[in-house]
PDB file of C-alpha atoms in Angstrom:
ATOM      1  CA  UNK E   1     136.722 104.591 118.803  1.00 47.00           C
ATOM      2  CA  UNK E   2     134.382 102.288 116.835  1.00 59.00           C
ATOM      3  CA  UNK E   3     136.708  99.914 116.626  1.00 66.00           C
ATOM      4  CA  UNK E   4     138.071  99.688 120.135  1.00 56.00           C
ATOM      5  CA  UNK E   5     133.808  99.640 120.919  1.00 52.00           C
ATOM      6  CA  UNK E   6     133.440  96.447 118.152  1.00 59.00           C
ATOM      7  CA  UNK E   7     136.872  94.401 119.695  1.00 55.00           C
ATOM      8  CA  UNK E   8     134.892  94.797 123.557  1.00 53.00           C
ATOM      9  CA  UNK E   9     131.869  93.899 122.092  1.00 52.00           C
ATOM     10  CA  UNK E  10     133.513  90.387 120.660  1.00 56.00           C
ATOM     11  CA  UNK E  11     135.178  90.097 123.717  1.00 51.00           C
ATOM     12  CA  UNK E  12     132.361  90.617 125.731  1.00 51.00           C
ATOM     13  CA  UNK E  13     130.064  88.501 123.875  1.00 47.00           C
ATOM     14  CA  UNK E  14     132.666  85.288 123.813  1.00 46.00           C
ATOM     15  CA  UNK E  15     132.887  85.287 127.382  1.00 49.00           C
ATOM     16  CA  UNK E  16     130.896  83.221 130.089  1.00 54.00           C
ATOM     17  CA  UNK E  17     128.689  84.741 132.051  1.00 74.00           C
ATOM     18  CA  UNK E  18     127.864  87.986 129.938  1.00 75.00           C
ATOM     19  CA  UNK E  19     124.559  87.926 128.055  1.00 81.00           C
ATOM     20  CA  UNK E  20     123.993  89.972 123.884  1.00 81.00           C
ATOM     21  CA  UNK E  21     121.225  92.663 124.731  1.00 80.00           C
ATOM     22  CA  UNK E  22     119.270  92.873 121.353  1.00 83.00           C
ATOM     23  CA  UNK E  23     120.001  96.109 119.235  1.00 82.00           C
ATOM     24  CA  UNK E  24     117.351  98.369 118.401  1.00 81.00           C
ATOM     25  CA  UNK E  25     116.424  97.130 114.895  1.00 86.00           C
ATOM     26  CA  UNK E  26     116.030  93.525 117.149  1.00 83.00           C
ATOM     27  CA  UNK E  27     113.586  95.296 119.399  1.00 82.00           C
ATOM     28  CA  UNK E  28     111.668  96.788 116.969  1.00 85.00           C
ATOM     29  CA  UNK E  29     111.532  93.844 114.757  1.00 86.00           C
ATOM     30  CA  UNK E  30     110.085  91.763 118.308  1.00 84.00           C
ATOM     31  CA  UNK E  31     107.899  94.638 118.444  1.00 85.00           C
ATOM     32  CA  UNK E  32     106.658  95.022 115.062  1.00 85.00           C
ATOM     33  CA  UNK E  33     105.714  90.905 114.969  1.00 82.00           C
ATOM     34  CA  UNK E  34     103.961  91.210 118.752  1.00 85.00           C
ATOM     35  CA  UNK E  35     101.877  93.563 116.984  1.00 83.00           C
ATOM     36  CA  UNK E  36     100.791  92.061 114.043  1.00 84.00           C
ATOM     37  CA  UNK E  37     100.003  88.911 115.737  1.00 81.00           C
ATOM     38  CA  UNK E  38      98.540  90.712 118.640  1.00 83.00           C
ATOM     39  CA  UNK E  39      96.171  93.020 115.437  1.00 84.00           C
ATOM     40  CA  UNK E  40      95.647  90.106 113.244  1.00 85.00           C
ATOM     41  CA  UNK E  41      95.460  86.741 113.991  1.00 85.00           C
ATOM     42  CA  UNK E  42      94.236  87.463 117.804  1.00 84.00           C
ATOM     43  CA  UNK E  43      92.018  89.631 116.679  1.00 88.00           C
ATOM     44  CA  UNK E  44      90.311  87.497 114.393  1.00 88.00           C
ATOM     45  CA  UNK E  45      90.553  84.763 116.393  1.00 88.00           C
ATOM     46  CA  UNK E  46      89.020  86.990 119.347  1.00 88.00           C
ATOM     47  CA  UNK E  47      86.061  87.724 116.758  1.00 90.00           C
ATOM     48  CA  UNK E  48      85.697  84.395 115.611  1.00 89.00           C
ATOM     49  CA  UNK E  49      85.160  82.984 119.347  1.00 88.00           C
ATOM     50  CA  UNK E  50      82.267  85.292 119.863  1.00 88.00           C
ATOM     51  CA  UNK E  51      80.762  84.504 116.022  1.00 89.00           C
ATOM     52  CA  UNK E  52      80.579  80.840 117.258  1.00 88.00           C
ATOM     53  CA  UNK E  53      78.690  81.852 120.660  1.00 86.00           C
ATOM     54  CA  UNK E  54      76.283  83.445 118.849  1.00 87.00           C
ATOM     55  CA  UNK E  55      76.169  81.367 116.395  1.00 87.00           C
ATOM     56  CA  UNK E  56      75.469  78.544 119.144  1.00 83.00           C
ATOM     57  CA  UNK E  57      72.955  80.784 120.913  1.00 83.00           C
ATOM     58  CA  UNK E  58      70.489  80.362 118.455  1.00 85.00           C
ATOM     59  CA  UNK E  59      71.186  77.335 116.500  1.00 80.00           C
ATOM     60  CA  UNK E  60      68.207  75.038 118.471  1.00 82.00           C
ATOM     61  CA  UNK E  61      69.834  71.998 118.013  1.00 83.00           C
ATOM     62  CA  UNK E  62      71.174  70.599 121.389  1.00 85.00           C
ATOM     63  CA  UNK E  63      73.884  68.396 119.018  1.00 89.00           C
ATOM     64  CA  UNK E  64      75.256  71.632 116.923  1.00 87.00           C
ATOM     65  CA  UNK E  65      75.368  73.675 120.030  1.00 86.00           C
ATOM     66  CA  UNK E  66      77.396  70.989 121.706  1.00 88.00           C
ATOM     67  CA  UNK E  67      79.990  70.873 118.378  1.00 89.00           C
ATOM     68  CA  UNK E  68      79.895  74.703 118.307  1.00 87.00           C
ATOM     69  CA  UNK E  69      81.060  74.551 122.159  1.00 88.00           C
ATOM     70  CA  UNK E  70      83.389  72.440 121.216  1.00 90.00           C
ATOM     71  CA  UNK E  71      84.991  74.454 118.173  1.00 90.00           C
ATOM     72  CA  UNK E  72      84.587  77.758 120.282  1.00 89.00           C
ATOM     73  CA  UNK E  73      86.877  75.642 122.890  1.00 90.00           C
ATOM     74  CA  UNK E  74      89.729  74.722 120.291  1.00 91.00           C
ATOM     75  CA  UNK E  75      89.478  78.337 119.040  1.00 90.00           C
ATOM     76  CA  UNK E  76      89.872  79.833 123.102  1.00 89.00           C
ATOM     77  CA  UNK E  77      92.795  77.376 123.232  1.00 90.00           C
ATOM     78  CA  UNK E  78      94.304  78.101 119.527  1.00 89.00           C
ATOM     79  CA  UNK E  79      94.109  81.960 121.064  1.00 88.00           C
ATOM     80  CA  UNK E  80      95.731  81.208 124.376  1.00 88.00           C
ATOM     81  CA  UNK E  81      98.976  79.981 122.509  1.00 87.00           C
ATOM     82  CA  UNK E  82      98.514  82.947 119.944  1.00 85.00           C
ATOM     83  CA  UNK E  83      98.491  85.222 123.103  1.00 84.00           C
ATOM     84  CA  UNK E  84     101.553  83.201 124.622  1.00 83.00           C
ATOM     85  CA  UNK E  85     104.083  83.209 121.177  1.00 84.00           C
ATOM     86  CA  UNK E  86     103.417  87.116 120.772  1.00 82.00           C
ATOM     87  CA  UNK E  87     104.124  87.799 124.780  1.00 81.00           C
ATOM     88  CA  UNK E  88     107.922  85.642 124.351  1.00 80.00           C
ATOM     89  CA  UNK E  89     108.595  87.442 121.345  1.00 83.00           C
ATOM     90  CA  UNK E  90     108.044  90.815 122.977  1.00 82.00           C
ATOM     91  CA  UNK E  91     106.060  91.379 126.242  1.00 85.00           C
ATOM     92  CA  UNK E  92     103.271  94.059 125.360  1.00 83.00           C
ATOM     93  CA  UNK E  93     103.473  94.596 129.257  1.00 84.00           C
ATOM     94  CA  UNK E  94     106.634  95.876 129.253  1.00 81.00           C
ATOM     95  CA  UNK E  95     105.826  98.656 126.720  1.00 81.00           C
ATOM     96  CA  UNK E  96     102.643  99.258 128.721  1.00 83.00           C
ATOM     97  CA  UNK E  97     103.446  98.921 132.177  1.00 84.00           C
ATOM     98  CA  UNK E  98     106.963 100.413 132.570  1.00 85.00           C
ATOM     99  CA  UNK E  99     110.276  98.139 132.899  1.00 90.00           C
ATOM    100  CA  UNK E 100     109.784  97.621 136.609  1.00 92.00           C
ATOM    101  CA  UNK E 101     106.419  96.466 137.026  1.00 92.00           C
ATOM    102  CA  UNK E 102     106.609  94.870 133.313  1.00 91.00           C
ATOM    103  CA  UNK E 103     109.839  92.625 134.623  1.00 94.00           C
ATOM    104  CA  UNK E 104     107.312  91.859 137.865  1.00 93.00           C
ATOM    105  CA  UNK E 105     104.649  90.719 135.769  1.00 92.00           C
ATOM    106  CA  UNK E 106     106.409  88.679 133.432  1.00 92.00           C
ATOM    107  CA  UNK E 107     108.628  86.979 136.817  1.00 94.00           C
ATOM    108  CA  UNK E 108     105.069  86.187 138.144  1.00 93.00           C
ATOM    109  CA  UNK E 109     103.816  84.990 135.308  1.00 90.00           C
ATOM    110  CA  UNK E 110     106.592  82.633 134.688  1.00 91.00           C
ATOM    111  CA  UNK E 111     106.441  81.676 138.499  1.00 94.00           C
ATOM    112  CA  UNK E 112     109.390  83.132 139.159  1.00 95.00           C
ATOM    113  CA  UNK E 113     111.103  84.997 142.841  1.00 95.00           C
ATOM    114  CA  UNK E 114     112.038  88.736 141.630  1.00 95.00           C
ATOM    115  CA  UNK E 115     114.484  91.105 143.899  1.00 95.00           C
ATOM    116  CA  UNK E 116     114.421  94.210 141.330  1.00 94.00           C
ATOM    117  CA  UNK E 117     117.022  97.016 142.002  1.00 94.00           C
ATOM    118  CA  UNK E 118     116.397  99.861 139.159  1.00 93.00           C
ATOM    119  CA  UNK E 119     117.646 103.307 138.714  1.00 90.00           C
ATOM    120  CA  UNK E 120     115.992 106.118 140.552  1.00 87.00           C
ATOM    121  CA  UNK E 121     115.852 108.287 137.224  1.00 84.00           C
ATOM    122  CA  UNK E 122     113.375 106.700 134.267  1.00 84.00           C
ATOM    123  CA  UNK E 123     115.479 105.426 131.469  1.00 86.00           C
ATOM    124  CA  UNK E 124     115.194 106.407 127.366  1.00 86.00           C
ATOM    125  CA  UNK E 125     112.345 104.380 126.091  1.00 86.00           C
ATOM    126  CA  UNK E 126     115.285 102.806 124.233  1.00 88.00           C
ATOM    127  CA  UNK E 127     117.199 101.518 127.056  1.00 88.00           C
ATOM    128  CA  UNK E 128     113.997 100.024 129.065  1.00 89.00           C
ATOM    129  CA  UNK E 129     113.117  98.280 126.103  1.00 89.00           C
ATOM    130  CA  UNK E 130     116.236  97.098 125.242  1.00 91.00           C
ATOM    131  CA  UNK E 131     117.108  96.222 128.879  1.00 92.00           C
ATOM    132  CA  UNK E 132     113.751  94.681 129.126  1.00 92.00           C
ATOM    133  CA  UNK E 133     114.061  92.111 126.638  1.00 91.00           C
ATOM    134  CA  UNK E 134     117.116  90.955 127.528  1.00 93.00           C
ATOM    135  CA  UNK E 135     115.557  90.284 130.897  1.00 94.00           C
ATOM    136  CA  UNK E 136     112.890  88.848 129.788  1.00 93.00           C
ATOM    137  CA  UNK E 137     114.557  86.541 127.748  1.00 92.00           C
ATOM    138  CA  UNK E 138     116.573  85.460 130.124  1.00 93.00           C
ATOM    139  CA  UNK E 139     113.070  84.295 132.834  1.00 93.00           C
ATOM    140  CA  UNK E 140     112.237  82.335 129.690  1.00 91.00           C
ATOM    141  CA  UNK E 141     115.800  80.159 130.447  1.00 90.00           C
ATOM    142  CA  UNK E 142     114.854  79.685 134.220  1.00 92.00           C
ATOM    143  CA  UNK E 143     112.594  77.054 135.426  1.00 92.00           C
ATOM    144  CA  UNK E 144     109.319  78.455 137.916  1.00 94.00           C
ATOM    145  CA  UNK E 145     110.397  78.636 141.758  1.00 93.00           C
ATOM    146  CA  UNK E 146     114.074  80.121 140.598  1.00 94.00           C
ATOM    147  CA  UNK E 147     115.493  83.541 142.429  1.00 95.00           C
ATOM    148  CA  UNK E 148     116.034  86.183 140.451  1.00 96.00           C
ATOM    149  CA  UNK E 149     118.202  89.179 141.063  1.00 96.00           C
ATOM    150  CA  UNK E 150     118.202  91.999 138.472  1.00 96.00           C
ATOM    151  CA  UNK E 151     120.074  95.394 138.929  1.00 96.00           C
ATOM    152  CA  UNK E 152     120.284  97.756 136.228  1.00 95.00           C
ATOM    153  CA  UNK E 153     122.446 100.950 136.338  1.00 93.00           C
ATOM    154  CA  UNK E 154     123.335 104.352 134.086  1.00 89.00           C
ATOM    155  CA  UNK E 155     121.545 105.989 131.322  1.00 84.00           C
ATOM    156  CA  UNK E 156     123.482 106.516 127.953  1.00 84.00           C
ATOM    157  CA  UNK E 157     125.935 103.309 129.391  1.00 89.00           C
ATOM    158  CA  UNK E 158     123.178 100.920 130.997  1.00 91.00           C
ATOM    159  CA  UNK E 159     125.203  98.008 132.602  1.00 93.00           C
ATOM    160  CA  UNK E 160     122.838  94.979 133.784  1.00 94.00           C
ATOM    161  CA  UNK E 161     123.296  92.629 136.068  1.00 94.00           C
ATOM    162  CA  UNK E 162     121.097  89.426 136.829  1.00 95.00           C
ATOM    163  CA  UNK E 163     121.809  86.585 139.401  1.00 94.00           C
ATOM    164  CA  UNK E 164     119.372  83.622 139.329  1.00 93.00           C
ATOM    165  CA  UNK E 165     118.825  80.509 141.822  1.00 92.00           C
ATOM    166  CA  UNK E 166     117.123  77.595 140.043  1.00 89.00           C
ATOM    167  CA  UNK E 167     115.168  75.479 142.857  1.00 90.00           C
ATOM    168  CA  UNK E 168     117.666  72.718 143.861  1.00 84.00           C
ATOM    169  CA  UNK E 169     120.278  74.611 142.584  1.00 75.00           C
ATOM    170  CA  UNK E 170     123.408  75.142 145.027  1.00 73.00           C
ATOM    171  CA  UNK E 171     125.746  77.667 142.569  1.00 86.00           C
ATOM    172  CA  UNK E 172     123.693  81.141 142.027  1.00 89.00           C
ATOM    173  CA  UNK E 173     124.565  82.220 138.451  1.00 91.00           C
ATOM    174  CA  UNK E 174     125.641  85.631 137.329  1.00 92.00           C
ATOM    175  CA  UNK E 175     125.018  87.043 134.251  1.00 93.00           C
ATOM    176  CA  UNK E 176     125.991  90.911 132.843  1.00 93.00           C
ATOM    177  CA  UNK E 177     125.185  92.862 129.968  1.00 91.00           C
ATOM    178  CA  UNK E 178     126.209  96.386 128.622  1.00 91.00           C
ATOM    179  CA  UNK E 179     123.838  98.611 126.702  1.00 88.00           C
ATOM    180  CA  UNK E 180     124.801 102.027 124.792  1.00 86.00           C
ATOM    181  CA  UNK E 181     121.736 104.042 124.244  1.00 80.00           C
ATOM    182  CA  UNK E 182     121.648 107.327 122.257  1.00 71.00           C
TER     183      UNK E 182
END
């Protein structure tokens, strides 16, 4: 049976339209790098922003506050793109929120129009975060104002299915992926 599982899987992946979900050493690799960033360098840079405010609150000089604004600026920027990188590599919403409103959040966030059709029973933590990445992934390939469809079905066998619109685009685009969860 492995084998007949490995020649689909080849099959599946070389053909258009069907998308690789990651495997679970992918999603807890994503994870594992999300946090660290998120713990380390964010945090830091979090701590360093509010250093250089009060460092600026009572420095005196109207000159070294205004190049302490400035740095605490660059640094509120430098954490903005910290904060973007570690939500593409792996959405903390989604492991906070839940796949459905996770997927809703990231869709809005990437200015995106979400029709979300998800099983009635809650899925392993396995399958929603697998399933959820591969989602997500895929919002990062569409440009703001596109139509998203996303329909996810089973529970050991999770088959999803995502449609997408891009605005000005005439063809819709269909896109499937099959997930085996323990």
């Amino acid at each position: 049976m492995p084998r007949l599982v490995r020649w689909l899987h080849r099959i599946c992946v070389s053909l258009p339209g069907l998308l690789r979900p990651p495997g679970r050493a992918d999603v807890r690799h994503r994870f594992g790098l999300e946090r660290t960033l998120h713990d380390g360098a964010v945090a830091d840079m979090s701590a360093l922003a509010l250093e250089l405010g009060m460092i600026s609150a009572t420095a005196g000089d109207a000159r070294v506050e205004e190049r302490i604004a400035a740095a605490q600026d660059r640094v509120t920027d430098i954490l903005e793109d910290l904060r973007r990188v570690g939500s593409v590599i792996y959405p903390p919403v989604l492991a906070t929120a839940g796949l459905g409103p996770g997927l809703l959040a990231v869709a809005e966030h990437r200015g995106l129009r979400l029709l979300l059709d998800l099983p009635r029973a809650e899925l392993c933590a396995e399958a929603r975060s697998r399933a959820g990445l591969l989602v997500t992934d895929h919002f990062h390939t569409l440009r703001p104002g596109s139509v998203v469809r996303v329909r996810v079905r089973g529970r050991r066998i999770v088959r999803v299915s995502i449609s997408d619109q891009e605005p000005g685009g005439t063809a819709r685009r269909e896109h499937r992926a099959v997930l085996r969860c323990a």
